[in-house]
mmCIF file of C-alpha atoms in Angstrom:
data_model
loop_
_atom_site.group_PDB
_atom_site.id
_atom_site.type_symbol
_atom_site.label_atom_id
_atom_site.label_comp_id
_atom_site.label_asym_id
_atom_site.label_seq_id
_atom_site.Cartn_x
_atom_site.Cartn_y
_atom_site.Cartn_z
ATOM 1 C CA ARG A 1 -2.965 -1.311 27.552
ATOM 2 C CA GLY A 2 -4.455 0.513 24.848
ATOM 3 C CA LEU A 3 -3.035 4.045 23.454
ATOM 4 C CA GLN A 4 -1.678 6.474 25.743
ATOM 5 C CA LEU A 5 -0.753 9.964 24.842
ATOM 6 C CA ARG A 6 1.774 11.689 27.027
ATOM 7 C CA SER A 7 3.391 15.188 26.854
ATOM 8 C CA GLN A 8 7.042 15.351 27.211
ATOM 9 C CA SER A 9 6.961 18.231 29.398
ATOM 10 C CA SER A 10 4.438 16.899 31.616
ATOM 11 C CA GLY A 11 6.949 15.653 34.230
ATOM 12 C CA ILE A 12 5.697 12.232 34.505
ATOM 13 C CA ASN A 13 7.747 9.892 36.216
ATOM 14 C CA ALA A 14 8.634 7.285 33.874
ATOM 15 C CA GLU A 15 10.582 5.068 36.467
ATOM 16 C CA TYR A 16 7.276 4.375 38.451
ATOM 17 C CA GLY A 17 4.912 4.660 35.659
ATOM 18 C CA ASP A 18 2.725 7.614 37.096
ATOM 19 C CA LYS A 19 -0.212 8.517 35.151
ATOM 20 C CA GLU A 20 -1.634 12.049 34.401
ATOM 21 C CA ARG A 21 -5.171 12.444 33.214
ATOM 22 C CA VAL A 22 -5.137 13.993 29.796
ATOM 23 C CA ASP A 23 -7.940 16.283 28.476
ATOM 24 C CA GLY A 24 -9.254 14.580 25.372
ATOM 25 C CA ARG A 25 -10.265 17.808 23.856
ATOM 26 C CA GLU A 26 -6.928 19.369 24.118
ATOM 27 C CA VAL A 27 -5.321 16.337 22.440
ATOM 28 C CA PHE A 28 -7.832 16.350 19.722
ATOM 29 C CA SER A 29 -7.545 19.760 19.009
ATOM 30 C CA ILE A 30 -3.847 19.453 18.039
ATOM 31 C CA LEU A 31 -4.460 15.786 16.447
ATOM 32 C CA LEU A 32 -7.435 16.883 14.064
ATOM 33 C CA PRO A 33 -5.650 19.472 12.258
ATOM 34 C CA GLN A 34 -2.689 17.190 11.413
ATOM 35 C CA LEU A 35 -4.922 14.568 10.470
ATOM 36 C CA LYS A 36 -6.934 16.774 8.266
ATOM 37 C CA GLN A 37 -3.434 17.702 6.586
ATOM 38 C CA LEU A 38 -2.511 14.070 6.279
ATOM 39 C CA LEU A 39 -5.857 13.393 4.370
ATOM 40 C CA GLY A 40 -5.132 16.488 2.021
ATOM 41 C CA LEU A 41 -7.613 18.949 3.757
ATOM 42 C CA ARG A 42 -6.726 22.310 4.552
ATOM 43 C CA ALA A 43 -5.697 22.329 8.313
ATOM 44 C CA SER A 44 -7.960 24.709 10.263
ATOM 45 C CA ASN A 45 -8.540 25.359 13.980
ATOM 46 C CA ASN A 46 -12.155 24.035 13.547
ATOM 47 C CA SER A 47 -12.534 21.014 15.843
ATOM 48 C CA ARG A 48 -14.685 19.174 13.581
ATOM 49 C CA ILE A 49 -14.955 17.841 9.902
ATOM 50 C CA THR A 50 -17.059 20.102 7.869
ATOM 51 C CA ALA A 51 -19.423 19.190 5.359
ATOM 52 C CA ARG A 52 -17.691 20.207 2.765
ATOM 53 C CA GLU A 53 -14.416 18.272 3.915
ATOM 54 C CA HIS A 54 -16.619 15.144 4.231
ATOM 55 C CA PHE A 55 -17.766 15.564 0.718
ATOM 56 C CA LEU A 56 -14.316 16.091 -0.551
ATOM 57 C CA LEU A 57 -12.900 12.817 1.346
ATOM 58 C CA ARG A 58 -15.830 10.788 -0.122
ATOM 59 C CA SER A 59 -15.481 12.032 -3.614
ATOM 60 C CA ARG A 60 -11.827 11.829 -3.498
ATOM 61 C CA THR A 61 -12.041 8.296 -2.213
ATOM 62 C CA ALA A 62 -14.725 7.238 -4.874
ATOM 63 C CA LEU A 63 -12.491 8.718 -7.600
ATOM 64 C CA SER A 64 -9.372 6.743 -6.258
ATOM 65 C CA HIS A 65 -11.406 3.664 -6.525
ATOM 66 C CA ILE A 66 -12.466 4.308 -10.191
ATOM 67 C CA LEU A 67 -8.999 5.270 -11.134
ATOM 68 C CA ARG A 68 -7.609 1.964 -9.422
ATOM 69 C CA SER A 69 -10.087 -0.166 -11.297
ATOM 70 C CA ILE A 70 -9.233 1.409 -14.428
ATOM 71 C CA ASP A 71 -5.665 0.788 -13.981
ATOM 72 C CA THR A 72 -6.049 -2.624 -12.614
ATOM 73 C CA LEU A 73 -8.205 -3.450 -15.809
ATOM 74 C CA ASN A 74 -5.560 -1.900 -18.116
ATOM 75 C CA SER A 75 -2.907 -4.018 -16.445
ATOM 76 C CA LEU A 76 -5.040 -7.112 -16.978
ATOM 77 C CA ILE A 77 -5.275 -6.195 -20.746
ATOM 78 C CA SER A 78 -1.430 -5.804 -20.878
ATOM 79 C CA LEU A 79 -1.121 -8.835 -19.451
ATOM 80 C CA VAL A 80 -3.390 -10.669 -21.819
ATOM 81 C CA ASP A 81 -1.686 -9.054 -24.687
ATOM 82 C CA SER A 82 1.857 -10.134 -23.477
ATOM 83 C CA ILE A 83 1.117 -13.919 -23.013
ATOM 84 C CA PRO A 84 0.105 -15.477 -26.219
ATOM 85 C CA ASN A 85 -2.562 -18.221 -25.885
ATOM 86 C CA MET A 86 -4.124 -17.046 -22.507
ATOM 87 C CA VAL A 87 -7.567 -18.101 -22.018
ATOM 88 C CA ILE A 88 -9.697 -15.901 -20.033
ATOM 89 C CA GLY A 89 -12.407 -18.052 -18.092
ATOM 90 C CA ASP A 90 -16.044 -17.178 -17.860
ATOM 91 C CA HIS A 91 -15.885 -16.209 -14.362
ATOM 92 C CA ILE A 92 -13.080 -13.722 -14.954
ATOM 93 C CA ALA A 93 -15.085 -12.261 -17.993
ATOM 94 C CA GLU A 94 -17.910 -11.902 -15.617
ATOM 95 C CA GLN A 95 -15.936 -10.082 -13.168
ATOM 96 C CA ILE A 96 -14.309 -7.716 -15.664
ATOM 97 C CA ALA A 97 -18.032 -6.927 -16.807
ATOM 98 C CA ARG A 98 -18.957 -6.216 -13.131
ATOM 99 C CA SER A 99 -16.129 -3.965 -12.901
ATOM 100 C CA ILE A 100 -16.674 -2.211 -15.922
ATOM 101 C CA ALA A 101 -20.488 -1.758 -14.953
ATOM 102 C CA GLY A 102 -19.325 -0.581 -11.442
ATOM 103 C CA ILE A 103 -17.248 2.182 -13.007
ATOM 104 C CA GLU A 104 -20.003 3.345 -15.086
ATOM 105 C CA GLN A 105 -22.438 3.597 -12.532
ATOM 106 C CA ALA A 106 -20.161 5.042 -9.904
ATOM 107 C CA CYS A 107 -19.349 7.556 -12.428
ATOM 108 C CA ASP A 108 -23.102 8.333 -13.168
ATOM 109 C CA PHE A 109 -23.726 8.442 -9.527
ATOM 110 C CA LEU A 110 -20.738 11.188 -9.114
ATOM 111 C CA GLU A 111 -22.368 13.295 -11.693
ATOM 112 C CA ALA A 112 -25.665 13.128 -10.004
ATOM 113 C CA GLY A 113 -24.024 14.090 -6.850
ATOM 114 C CA ASP A 114 -24.915 10.747 -4.905
ATOM 115 C CA LEU A 115 -21.705 10.058 -3.315
ATOM 116 C CA SER A 116 -22.691 7.054 -0.993
ATOM 117 C CA SER A 117 -24.011 5.001 -4.030
ATOM 118 C CA ALA A 118 -20.921 6.479 -6.132
ATOM 119 C CA LEU A 119 -18.598 5.251 -3.490
ATOM 120 C CA THR A 120 -20.227 1.783 -3.108
ATOM 121 C CA HIS A 121 -20.070 1.007 -6.786
ATOM 122 C CA ALA A 122 -16.870 2.449 -7.190
ATOM 123 C CA SER A 123 -15.329 -0.027 -4.129
ATOM 124 C CA LEU A 124 -17.375 -2.901 -5.868
ATOM 125 C CA ALA A 125 -15.607 -2.046 -9.278
ATOM 126 C CA ARG A 126 -12.116 -1.860 -7.597
ATOM 127 C CA ASP A 127 -12.727 -5.430 -5.877
ATOM 128 C CA ALA A 128 -14.109 -6.964 -8.917
ATOM 129 C CA ALA A 129 -11.017 -5.584 -10.906
ATOM 130 C CA GLU A 130 -8.608 -6.767 -8.394
ATOM 131 C CA LYS A 131 -10.298 -10.192 -8.028
ATOM 132 C CA SER A 132 -10.203 -10.850 -11.866
ATOM 133 C CA PHE A 133 -6.447 -9.445 -11.996
ATOM 134 C CA SER A 134 -5.360 -11.994 -9.238
ATOM 135 C CA ASP A 135 -7.359 -14.858 -10.246
ATOM 136 C CA PRO A 136 -5.346 -18.156 -9.577
ATOM 137 C CA SER A 137 -6.087 -19.188 -13.294
ATOM 138 C CA ILE A 138 -4.162 -16.097 -14.690
ATOM 139 C CA LEU A 139 -1.569 -16.300 -12.098
ATOM 140 C CA ALA A 140 -0.898 -19.800 -13.097
ATOM 141 C CA LEU A 141 -0.067 -18.765 -16.448
ATOM 142 C CA LEU A 142 2.286 -16.244 -15.401
ATOM 143 C CA TYR A 143 4.637 -18.952 -13.690
ATOM 144 C CA PHE A 144 4.300 -21.589 -16.527
ATOM 145 C CA PRO A 145 5.493 -19.903 -19.618
ATOM 146 C CA ASP A 146 5.749 -21.698 -23.300
ATOM 147 C CA ASP A 147 9.321 -22.293 -23.103
ATOM 148 C CA GLN A 148 9.023 -24.269 -19.789
ATOM 149 C CA LYS A 149 6.193 -26.055 -21.594
ATOM 150 C CA PHE A 150 8.475 -27.278 -24.230
ATOM 151 C CA ALA A 151 11.152 -28.024 -21.695
ATOM 152 C CA ILE A 152 8.606 -30.436 -19.912
ATOM 153 C CA TYR A 153 6.854 -31.804 -22.781
ATOM 154 C CA ILE A 154 9.869 -32.612 -25.083
ATOM 155 C CA PRO A 155 11.480 -35.287 -22.861
ATOM 156 C CA LEU A 156 7.924 -36.865 -22.461
ATOM 157 C CA PHE A 157 7.024 -36.899 -26.312
ATOM 158 C CA LEU A 158 10.440 -37.541 -27.677
ATOM 159 C CA PRO A 159 11.191 -40.988 -26.542
ATOM 160 C CA VAL A 160 7.516 -42.087 -27.795
ATOM 161 C CA GLY A 161 7.290 -39.635 -30.757
ATOM 162 C CA LEU A 162 10.954 -40.829 -32.248
ATOM 163 C CA PRO A 163 9.971 -44.654 -32.935
ATOM 164 C CA LEU A 164 6.668 -43.452 -34.212
ATOM 165 C CA LEU A 165 8.404 -41.354 -36.833
ATOM 166 C CA VAL A 166 10.924 -43.908 -37.703
ATOM 167 C CA SER A 167 8.235 -46.404 -38.286
ATOM 168 C CA TYR A 168 6.067 -44.220 -40.636
ATOM 169 C CA LEU A 169 9.316 -43.516 -42.579
ATOM 170 C CA GLU A 170 9.631 -47.459 -42.816
ATOM 171 C CA LEU A 171 6.043 -47.757 -43.807
ATOM 172 C CA LEU A 172 6.229 -44.893 -46.352
ATOM 173 C CA LYS A 173 9.665 -46.515 -47.908
ATOM 174 C CA GLU A 174 7.695 -49.932 -48.076
ATOM 175 C CA TRP A 175 4.645 -48.356 -49.592
ATOM 176 C CA ARG A 176 6.752 -46.541 -52.470
ATOM 177 C CA ARG A 177 8.597 -49.998 -53.161
ATOM 178 C CA LYS A 178 5.391 -51.721 -53.786
ATOM 179 C CA LYS A 179 4.364 -48.862 -55.819
ATOM 180 C CA VAL A 180 7.406 -49.000 -57.732
ATOM 181 C CA ARG A 181 7.362 -52.799 -58.195
ATOM 182 C CA SER A 182 3.524 -52.580 -59.439
ATOM 183 C CA ASP A 183 4.168 -50.114 -62.028
#
């Protein structure tokens, strides 16, 4: 069970599952530079993540959350513009306002150098933007466009509306006949 790291040249007998002790320092001296490279940091022989690298990771993550929030809000604007008669509920508007406020606060904290607060507000802004974009009331409108509304309502109202229209026309004709007779 768990993670097992094995060297292919170690001569482990796979048939019997013999285990060999692995020095964690040796493994992580190989693993950490590769992890740094995956995270976009310069690979170095340093066995630790430096304060500068930590700063870069946190600021990059905060910026990524901010950009994702902005992108999600722009997508929501495009969606609202593309669907006529779309109603945005108050709870969605509150989430959008919360996201915008979080973006502004995160940018302010980034300028001030407070990465912890910037990361917190950027994360909250991203969450609020994604909740507003994926709200069930908006998703329901995506799967129920106007042409489908007509396809559903015309068969319902046509049988009721047609006799009403004919009756109205009959009443209008009768009213005109009475008006002509009275003149």
